[in-house]
Coordinates of C-alpha atoms in Angstrom, one line a residue:
Chain Q
M1 CA -0.8 -14.7 -29.2
T2 CA 2.8 -13.7 -28.8
A3 CA 4.8 -11.8 -31.4
H4 CA 7.3 -13.6 -33.5
P5 CA 10.7 -13.6 -31.6
S6 CA 12.3 -11.5 -34.3
D7 CA 9.5 -8.9 -34.0
E8 CA 10.1 -8.8 -30.2
L9 CA 13.8 -8.1 -30.8
L10 CA 13.0 -5.4 -33.4
D11 CA 10.5 -3.8 -31.0
R12 CA 13.0 -3.7 -28.2
A13 CA 15.6 -2.1 -30.5
L14 CA 13.0 0.5 -31.7
V15 CA 12.0 1.3 -28.1
R16 CA 15.7 1.9 -27.2
A17 CA 16.3 3.9 -30.3
L18 CA 13.2 6.0 -29.8
Q19 CA 13.0 6.6 -26.0
D20 CA 14.7 9.9 -26.4
G21 CA 12.4 10.8 -29.2
L22 CA 12.3 11.1 -33.0
P23 CA 15.1 12.8 -34.9
R24 CA 14.1 16.3 -36.3
V25 CA 14.9 15.6 -40.0
R26 CA 12.7 15.5 -43.0
Q27 CA 12.6 11.7 -43.0
P28 CA 12.8 10.8 -39.3
Y29 CA 11.6 7.2 -39.6
H30 CA 14.2 6.6 -42.4
A31 CA 16.9 8.0 -40.1
V32 CA 15.9 5.5 -37.4
A33 CA 15.9 2.7 -39.9
E34 CA 19.4 3.7 -41.0
R35 CA 20.7 3.9 -37.4
L36 CA 19.4 0.4 -36.7
G37 CA 20.5 -1.0 -40.1
I38 CA 17.1 -2.1 -41.1
A39 CA 14.7 -1.2 -44.0
P40 CA 12.3 1.7 -43.5
D41 CA 9.4 -0.5 -44.3
I42 CA 10.2 -2.6 -41.3
V43 CA 10.2 0.4 -39.0
F44 CA 6.8 1.5 -40.4
A45 CA 5.4 -2.0 -40.0
R46 CA 6.6 -2.4 -36.4
L47 CA 5.5 1.1 -35.3
R48 CA 2.1 0.5 -36.9
A49 CA 1.9 -2.9 -35.0
M50 CA 2.9 -1.3 -31.7
L51 CA 0.3 1.5 -32.2
A52 CA -2.4 -1.1 -32.9
A53 CA -1.4 -3.2 -29.9
G54 CA -1.3 -0.1 -27.6
A55 CA 2.4 -0.5 -26.8
I56 CA 2.7 3.0 -28.4
R57 CA -0.1 5.2 -27.1
R58 CA 0.5 7.8 -29.8
I59 CA 3.2 9.5 -31.7
G60 CA 3.4 13.2 -31.0
V61 CA 4.6 15.9 -28.6
V62 CA 4.4 16.2 -24.8
P63 CA 4.4 19.9 -23.7
N64 CA 5.8 21.0 -20.4
H65 CA 2.4 22.1 -18.9
Y66 CA 4.1 24.4 -16.4
R67 CA 5.6 26.3 -19.3
L68 CA 2.1 26.6 -20.9
G69 CA 0.8 28.2 -17.7
W70 CA -0.9 25.0 -16.2
I71 CA 0.9 25.4 -12.9
A72 CA -1.7 24.0 -10.5
N73 CA -2.4 20.3 -10.2
G74 CA -4.3 18.4 -7.6
M75 CA -4.8 14.7 -7.1
S76 CA -8.5 14.4 -6.5
V77 CA -9.6 11.2 -4.8
W78 CA -13.1 9.9 -4.3
D79 CA -14.9 7.2 -2.3
V80 CA -17.3 5.9 -4.9
D81 CA -19.9 3.2 -4.6
D82 CA -18.2 0.0 -5.9
A83 CA -21.2 -0.9 -8.1
L84 CA -21.0 2.5 -9.9
V85 CA -17.3 3.3 -10.0
D86 CA -16.4 1.8 -13.4
A87 CA -19.2 3.6 -15.2
L88 CA -18.6 6.9 -13.5
G89 CA -14.8 6.6 -13.8
K90 CA -15.2 6.7 -17.6
E91 CA -17.3 9.8 -17.4
V92 CA -14.8 11.5 -15.1
G93 CA -11.9 10.5 -17.3
A94 CA -13.7 12.1 -20.3
L95 CA -13.8 15.5 -18.6
E96 CA -11.4 18.1 -20.0
C97 CA -8.3 18.7 -17.8
V98 CA -8.6 15.3 -16.1
S99 CA -5.6 13.0 -16.8
H100 CA -4.6 9.8 -15.2
C101 CA -8.0 8.6 -14.0
Y102 CA -7.8 5.3 -12.3
R103 CA -9.6 3.0 -10.0
R104 CA -7.3 1.9 -7.1
P105 CA -7.8 -0.2 -3.9
R106 CA -8.9 1.5 -0.7
R107 CA -6.6 1.2 2.4
L108 CA -9.0 1.3 5.3
P109 CA -9.3 2.9 7.7
L110 CA -6.6 5.4 6.6
W111 CA -7.7 5.7 3.0
P112 CA -11.3 5.2 1.9
Y113 CA -10.9 6.5 -1.7
N114 CA -11.1 4.2 -4.7
L115 CA -11.2 6.7 -7.7
F116 CA -8.2 8.9 -8.5
A117 CA -8.4 11.8 -11.0
M118 CA -5.5 14.1 -11.6
V119 CA -6.8 17.6 -12.3
H120 CA -4.9 20.5 -14.0
G121 CA -5.5 24.2 -14.0
R122 CA -3.9 27.5 -14.5
A123 CA -4.5 28.3 -10.9
R124 CA -5.7 26.4 -7.8
T125 CA -9.2 28.1 -8.2
E126 CA -9.5 26.5 -11.6
V127 CA -8.5 23.1 -10.1
E128 CA -11.3 23.6 -7.5
E129 CA -13.8 24.4 -10.3
K130 CA -12.9 21.2 -12.1
V131 CA -13.2 19.2 -8.8
A132 CA -16.7 20.7 -8.5
E133 CA -17.5 19.4 -12.0
I134 CA -16.3 15.9 -11.0
A135 CA -18.5 16.1 -7.9
L136 CA -21.5 16.8 -10.2
V137 CA -20.7 13.8 -12.3
L138 CA -20.4 11.5 -9.3
G139 CA -23.4 12.9 -7.5
G140 CA -24.6 10.8 -4.6
A141 CA -22.3 7.9 -5.6
A142 CA -19.4 9.7 -4.0
R143 CA -19.5 9.4 -0.2
A144 CA -16.3 11.5 0.4
H145 CA -13.5 13.1 -1.4
D146 CA -10.2 15.0 -0.9
V147 CA -7.8 16.9 -3.1
L148 CA -4.1 16.4 -2.5
Y149 CA -1.9 19.2 -3.9
S150 CA 1.7 18.5 -4.4
T151 CA 3.9 20.8 -2.3
R152 CA 7.3 19.7 -3.6
I153 CA 8.7 17.5 -6.3
L154 CA 11.1 15.2 -4.5
K155 CA 12.2 13.2 -7.6
K156 CA 11.2 13.2 -11.3
T157 CA 13.1 11.0 -13.7
G158 CA 11.8 9.7 -17.0
L159 CA 10.9 6.0 -17.1
R160 CA 13.7 4.1 -18.8
F161 CA 13.5 0.8 -20.5
G162 CA 16.5 -1.5 -20.2
G163 CA 17.9 -3.7 -22.9
Chain S
M1 CA 6.1 31.3 -27.9
D2 CA 3.8 32.7 -30.7
D3 CA 0.5 31.6 -32.2
I4 CA 2.2 29.3 -34.7
D5 CA 4.0 27.5 -31.8
R6 CA 0.6 27.1 -30.1
L7 CA -0.9 25.7 -33.3
I8 CA 2.0 23.3 -33.7
I9 CA 1.6 22.1 -30.1
G10 CA -2.1 21.7 -30.4
T11 CA -1.8 19.8 -33.7
L12 CA 1.1 17.5 -32.7
Q13 CA -0.5 16.6 -29.3
G14 CA -3.1 14.8 -31.4
G15 CA -0.6 12.9 -33.4
F16 CA 2.4 13.0 -35.6
P17 CA 2.0 11.2 -38.9
L18 CA 3.7 7.8 -39.6
C19 CA 4.7 8.3 -43.2
D20 CA 7.7 9.1 -45.4
R21 CA 7.7 12.8 -44.9
P22 CA 5.7 13.3 -41.7
F23 CA 7.0 16.9 -41.1
A24 CA 5.7 17.9 -44.5
A25 CA 2.3 16.4 -43.8
A26 CA 2.0 18.0 -40.4
A27 CA 3.4 21.3 -41.6
A28 CA 0.7 21.4 -44.3
E29 CA -1.9 21.0 -41.6
C30 CA -0.4 24.0 -39.7
G31 CA 0.0 26.1 -42.9
I32 CA 3.8 26.4 -42.7
A33 CA 6.8 24.9 -44.6
E34 CA 8.3 21.5 -43.7
D35 CA 11.7 23.0 -42.7
E36 CA 10.0 25.7 -40.5
L37 CA 8.1 23.0 -38.6
I38 CA 11.4 21.0 -38.1
A39 CA 13.2 24.2 -36.8
R40 CA 10.3 25.1 -34.5
V41 CA 10.0 21.6 -33.0
D42 CA 13.7 21.7 -32.4
R43 CA 13.5 25.0 -30.7
L44 CA 10.5 24.1 -28.5
L45 CA 12.4 21.0 -27.3
A46 CA 15.6 23.0 -26.7
D47 CA 13.9 25.7 -24.6
G48 CA 11.9 23.2 -22.6
T49 CA 8.4 24.0 -23.9
L50 CA 8.1 20.4 -25.1
T51 CA 9.4 17.6 -22.9
R52 CA 9.1 14.9 -25.6
F53 CA 8.6 14.4 -29.3
G54 CA 8.1 10.9 -30.7
P55 CA 6.3 7.7 -29.7
L56 CA 4.8 7.6 -26.2
F57 CA 5.3 4.0 -25.0
D58 CA 3.1 2.2 -22.6
A59 CA 5.6 0.5 -20.3
E60 CA 3.1 -2.1 -19.1
K61 CA 2.4 -3.3 -22.7
L62 CA 6.1 -3.7 -23.1
G63 CA 6.2 -6.0 -20.1
G64 CA 7.1 -3.5 -17.4
A65 CA 5.0 -2.6 -14.3
F66 CA 4.2 0.4 -12.2
T67 CA 2.5 1.1 -9.0
L68 CA 1.6 4.3 -7.1
A69 CA 2.6 4.1 -3.4
A70 CA 2.3 6.4 -0.4
M71 CA 3.8 6.7 3.1
Q72 CA 2.9 8.6 6.2
V73 CA 6.2 10.1 7.1
P74 CA 6.8 12.0 10.4
A75 CA 7.9 15.6 9.7
A76 CA 11.1 15.2 11.6
D77 CA 12.1 12.2 9.4
F78 CA 10.9 13.5 6.1
E79 CA 14.2 14.5 4.5
R80 CA 15.9 11.3 5.6
V81 CA 13.1 9.1 4.2
A82 CA 12.9 11.1 1.0
A83 CA 16.6 10.5 0.4
Q84 CA 16.2 6.8 1.2
V85 CA 13.2 6.4 -1.2
N86 CA 14.8 8.5 -4.0
A87 CA 18.0 6.5 -3.8
L88 CA 16.2 3.5 -5.4
P89 CA 16.5 3.6 -9.2
E90 CA 13.0 2.0 -9.4
V91 CA 11.4 5.1 -7.9
A92 CA 10.6 7.2 -10.9
H93 CA 8.6 10.1 -9.4
N94 CA 8.2 11.2 -5.8
Y95 CA 6.0 14.1 -4.6
E96 CA 5.4 15.6 -1.2
R97 CA 1.7 16.2 -0.8
A98 CA -0.4 18.0 1.8
H99 CA -2.1 15.1 3.5
P100 CA -1.3 12.7 6.4
L101 CA -0.1 10.4 3.6
N102 CA 2.5 13.0 2.7
M103 CA 4.9 11.1 0.4
W104 CA 3.6 9.7 -2.9
F105 CA 5.8 8.0 -5.4
V106 CA 5.7 5.7 -8.4
V107 CA 7.6 2.4 -8.5
A108 CA 8.5 1.3 -12.0
T109 CA 10.1 -2.1 -12.7
E110 CA 10.8 -4.2 -15.8
T111 CA 8.6 -7.0 -14.6
P112 CA 5.4 -7.1 -12.4
E113 CA 7.2 -9.6 -10.0
A114 CA 9.8 -7.0 -9.1
I115 CA 7.4 -4.5 -7.6
A116 CA 6.8 -6.3 -4.2
P117 CA 10.6 -6.7 -3.4
V118 CA 11.2 -3.0 -4.1
I119 CA 8.4 -2.0 -1.7
G120 CA 9.8 -4.4 0.9
R121 CA 13.2 -2.8 0.6
I122 CA 11.7 0.7 1.1
E123 CA 9.9 -0.5 4.2
R124 CA 13.0 -2.1 5.7
A125 CA 15.2 0.9 4.9
T126 CA 12.8 3.5 6.3
G127 CA 11.1 1.5 9.0
L128 CA 7.8 2.8 7.8
A129 CA 4.8 1.1 6.2
V130 CA 4.3 1.6 2.4
F131 CA 0.7 1.7 1.1
A132 CA 0.6 0.4 -2.5
F133 CA -2.1 1.7 -4.8
P134 CA -1.8 -0.5 -7.9
K135 CA -4.3 0.6 -10.6
E136 CA -7.2 -1.8 -10.9
R137 CA -8.7 -0.1 -13.9
E138 CA -7.5 2.8 -16.1
F139 CA -10.2 5.1 -17.4
F140 CA -8.0 7.7 -19.1
V141 CA -4.4 8.5 -19.5
E142 CA -3.9 11.4 -21.8
L143 CA -3.3 15.0 -21.1
K144 CA -4.1 17.4 -23.9
L145 CA -4.1 20.9 -22.7
P146 CA -4.7 24.0 -24.9
A147 CA -1.4 25.7 -25.5

């Protein structure tokens, strides 16, 4: 079921208004409503609908994890039995310090890995400990793995949504 | 950053209320006053401790598309290829990684159909193969680290 066209327009306006974040005032949602020239109730209703639909993952803060001391990150990649990868991927994703856990296609012969789990730590040794935890979860279902550390950020721009 | 900042980050990572006076509600949870929370969130954003405050959108649910992609770039050509890849506005992130596949980037477009032409443009511009790794299944995308 598609949203009512006017809801779609409202949602696009809200995404544009909120992609740089919420205003830091006592009534931030009212401030957004005022900026868009709509009633606060409509802002609340559309944000609730977008949360329910998953178009908004959550409302909250995103810390700069380097600032918090989480300076090591490794992309761990695993060649996991196709019959088991979906069940095990969920378990790996549930581990603390694993973000962005995905199943992706292999590119044989260069790339045999089908499970990607980004691991964060305060030091590379901590990343290695987490990778060992993942290895325990995967057990014999993982035939091979590797950890790719980033050596340089070449580009990092926020994702922008157009009009 | 003090203990109250850490408590705020921990509390707000989990969620910011959707109500008339959300700062008041969240401040009560942290045991501080509404205006103090506003001032601290402002400061944590200004000094770069927080990179974002507000709704976190899922670009795919909004109609957009992403893919992770990688290239095997000869060392001698690395800087040239990095400049060519980074020049495309559709390339959101690009990392050098220690692996034969040494350049890893994210292509983000407003529609799923736009991904393949962008990858084609990168291959023509650089003369190198691009290996696309579109996600087939997402198990978890959420990073909540203790502050």
